[in-house]
């Protein structure tokens, strides 16, 4: 069965029961390479949208747990992280996210943690938020950087072929193929055609594609189960002109957007 992170927390009982099998490896090697192997020891690190703190479980992770802070909208994920690493810092942020936290508070500001961070990392978080939310949260996160601090977050370019050696399609097609595994009605060819000229696009519940638009989820609760947003590297560079954009590394499909203070 193919499932996504959100299904582990908001999916069926069967999907939630799979939680223990997931979240046991993070993306330390990815950020380590994207940031040119900095010294992590002695540095404060904020893992924004860090879920259960998989980053700390990564092989070769040299981030010190007592200097590691994880902020997430999923209280249960944080509790799991806290059990594994009680010396780290686990902060619940009850902000609305259409997929991960539909009952959260819209536009809630980041809590004042009273710490400046040497590194702020966010892997696959702004791939699940609306465009204005990304801009708002990136602005708030930048304000938390220590002098010489670095913010690095990932995004997915819909037209980029990350897996060209083993997969004949771009990143959006890869996602649509996964969606079709869960829902055979997903019309991959039609959606791919629709996406051709997209500077950015959002895929709602794996079936509806919105080009250069956040999209809509029209049910009363204002929720969707899955929400994936894709930005071309050119578009993201225009959004954040002073950022450095790097290609995916470590076999991942996600580009990295890096901002230094
Ligand atoms: C796809 S998961 C990635 C988890 C983790 N970063 C990793 O690399 O495995 C996306 C995470 O972002 C969190 N998230 C979504 N919106 C958020 C927000 N506004 N603030 C903090 N976390 C958020 C979700 O709860 C979820 O844990």
Short mmCIF file of C-alpha atoms and ligand atoms in Angstrom, two decimals, residues 4-6 9 23 25-27 31 47-55 70-75 77 91 93-101 108 110 121-129 133 137 154 228 254, ligand 1:
data_model
loop_
_atom_site.label_atom_id
_atom_site.label_comp_id
_atom_site.label_asym_id
_atom_site.label_seq_id
_atom_site.Cartn_x
_atom_site.Cartn_y
_atom_site.Cartn_z
CA UNK A 4 2.08 9.54 2.46
CA UNK A 5 3.23 11.14 5.71
CA UNK A 6 -0.15 12.73 6.34
CA UNK A 9 -1.53 10.92 11.30
CA UNK A 23 10.09 8.28 10.40
CA UNK A 25 15.57 8.17 9.07
CA UNK A 26 15.91 11.85 8.41
CA UNK A 27 17.62 14.05 5.93
CA UNK A 31 21.30 19.25 4.37
CA UNK A 47 13.96 21.62 12.40
CA UNK A 48 10.81 23.35 11.18
CA UNK A 49 8.09 20.79 10.40
CA UNK A 50 10.50 18.22 11.82
CA UNK A 51 7.73 15.75 12.67
CA UNK A 52 9.17 13.02 14.96
CA UNK A 53 12.73 14.36 14.70
CA UNK A 54 13.93 11.86 12.11
CA UNK A 55 16.82 14.24 11.45
CA UNK A 70 11.64 20.77 16.50
CA UNK A 71 8.51 22.75 15.67
CA UNK A 72 5.53 20.99 14.17
CA UNK A 73 1.75 21.23 13.94
CA UNK A 74 1.37 17.53 14.87
CA UNK A 75 1.36 17.11 18.64
CA UNK A 77 4.55 13.38 16.20
CA UNK A 91 7.40 22.69 20.33
CA UNK A 93 2.68 25.08 16.75
CA UNK A 94 -1.09 24.85 16.35
CA UNK A 95 -1.24 26.66 13.03
CA UNK A 96 -3.76 25.72 10.36
CA UNK A 97 -2.50 23.52 7.57
CA UNK A 98 -5.17 22.33 5.13
CA UNK A 99 -3.79 18.80 5.16
CA UNK A 100 -1.77 18.19 8.34
CA UNK A 101 -3.69 20.39 10.78
CA UNK A 108 -0.95 31.90 13.92
CA UNK A 110 5.49 31.39 15.42
CA UNK A 121 16.04 23.48 8.23
CA UNK A 122 12.72 22.50 6.70
CA UNK A 123 12.53 19.35 4.60
CA UNK A 124 9.34 18.88 2.62
CA UNK A 125 7.31 21.34 4.65
CA UNK A 126 6.67 24.11 2.12
CA UNK A 127 5.74 21.36 -0.30
CA UNK A 128 2.51 21.14 1.73
CA UNK A 129 1.61 24.76 2.44
CA UNK A 133 1.86 30.71 3.96
CA UNK A 137 6.55 31.55 7.47
CA UNK A 154 13.26 22.26 0.22
CA UNK A 228 1.27 19.00 -2.71
CA UNK A 254 13.73 18.17 -3.69
C1 LIG B 1 6.12 15.63 4.67
S1 LIG B 1 6.32 15.93 6.34
C2 LIG B 1 8.08 16.13 6.48
C3 LIG B 1 8.57 15.81 7.84
C4 LIG B 1 10.08 15.97 8.07
N1 LIG B 1 10.53 17.32 7.82
C5 LIG B 1 10.89 14.99 7.26
O1 LIG B 1 11.74 15.40 6.51
O2 LIG B 1 10.66 13.79 7.37
C6 LIG B 1 5.72 17.61 6.54
C7 LIG B 1 5.75 18.07 7.99
O3 LIG B 1 5.47 19.47 8.03
C8 LIG B 1 4.61 19.72 9.12
N2 LIG B 1 3.94 21.02 8.91
C9 LIG B 1 3.02 21.34 7.98
N3 LIG B 1 2.65 22.62 8.09
C10 LIG B 1 3.38 23.14 9.10
C11 LIG B 1 3.47 24.43 9.71
N4 LIG B 1 2.72 25.46 9.28
N5 LIG B 1 4.32 24.61 10.72
C12 LIG B 1 5.09 23.56 11.18
N6 LIG B 1 5.04 22.32 10.64
C13 LIG B 1 4.20 22.12 9.62
C14 LIG B 1 3.70 18.52 9.12
O4 LIG B 1 2.99 18.36 10.32
C15 LIG B 1 4.69 17.39 8.84
O5 LIG B 1 5.27 16.92 10.03
#
